[in-house]
Amino acid sequence: TSLFDWKVGKITADEPYSTLVADITEEALEACVRHAREIGNRTEKGIRVLIEALIDSGLAMLLFGQSHPASGAEHHLSHYWEMEYIQTGKRQLLHGAKVGVACAEITALYHKFAAGQQAQAVTGWNEISPELAKLPDEAEIRRLLQIVGGPSTIAELGLDPQLLERSKREAYRVRLNRHTLLRAISEIPQG
């Protein structure tokens, strides 16, 4: 979802974008998807693929100079939850587990939004819509999370459903310098 949100930022707010860096990040992601079973089984090959993908993702962000390639609305939800847990004194959840579940939740939200009437209100929707169609659905992301042995739902993560709903409305504020579809959805006037 971060690569998709990065494209949204480019389309809606002319944020800086690099096709080269996006390609590096996408190749790292696709390698993990292709080798999800090996990663979940903790084979030597699976661990190697995962480590190489993490390194490539880090290098992509370093090359670009910002975290856009690997940090979109899914990270905004994760950081929102972190701040809530700090504020309430709860023990933190693993970053990757939060981001994985947030990815599934963001995907579900985005696809549901695309099916509704308000989607046309988003600046550049005609460019955004075909990009969104390429994004896997929620079930596919949850399936991959299960294959690698991570939580795939907020219940498995231990996250309060009310916190999830609040974060879907407010988490875009974590990074006001980023223009994600979550932000566009949140800024559409209600009524």
Short mmCIF file of C-alpha atoms in Angstrom, two decimals, residues 30-51 143-144 146-149:
data_model
loop_
_atom_site.label_atom_id
_atom_site.label_comp_id
_atom_site.label_asym_id
_atom_site.label_seq_id
_atom_site.Cartn_x
_atom_site.Cartn_y
_atom_site.Cartn_z
CA GLU A 30 7.50 -9.27 -5.06
CA ALA A 31 10.44 -11.40 -3.92
CA CYS A 32 8.84 -11.71 -0.47
CA VAL A 33 5.47 -12.61 -1.99
CA ARG A 34 7.04 -15.26 -4.24
CA HIS A 35 8.88 -16.76 -1.27
CA ALA A 36 6.24 -16.30 1.43
CA ARG A 37 6.15 -20.03 2.27
CA GLU A 38 9.93 -20.18 2.68
CA ILE A 39 9.83 -17.05 4.84
CA GLY A 40 7.04 -18.52 6.98
CA ASN A 41 8.91 -21.82 7.30
CA ARG A 42 12.06 -19.91 8.23
CA THR A 43 14.17 -21.70 5.66
CA GLU A 44 17.62 -20.40 4.86
CA LYS A 45 16.38 -19.23 1.46
CA GLY A 46 13.32 -17.57 2.98
CA ILE A 47 15.39 -15.68 5.55
CA ARG A 48 17.87 -14.65 2.84
CA VAL A 49 15.06 -13.33 0.61
CA LEU A 50 13.53 -11.43 3.52
CA ILE A 51 16.83 -9.87 4.64
CA ARG A 143 -3.54 -14.87 3.33
CA LEU A 144 0.10 -13.84 2.91
CA GLN A 146 -1.00 -16.12 7.63
CA ILE A 147 1.52 -17.93 5.41
CA VAL A 148 4.43 -16.10 7.03
CA GLY A 149 3.02 -16.82 10.49
#
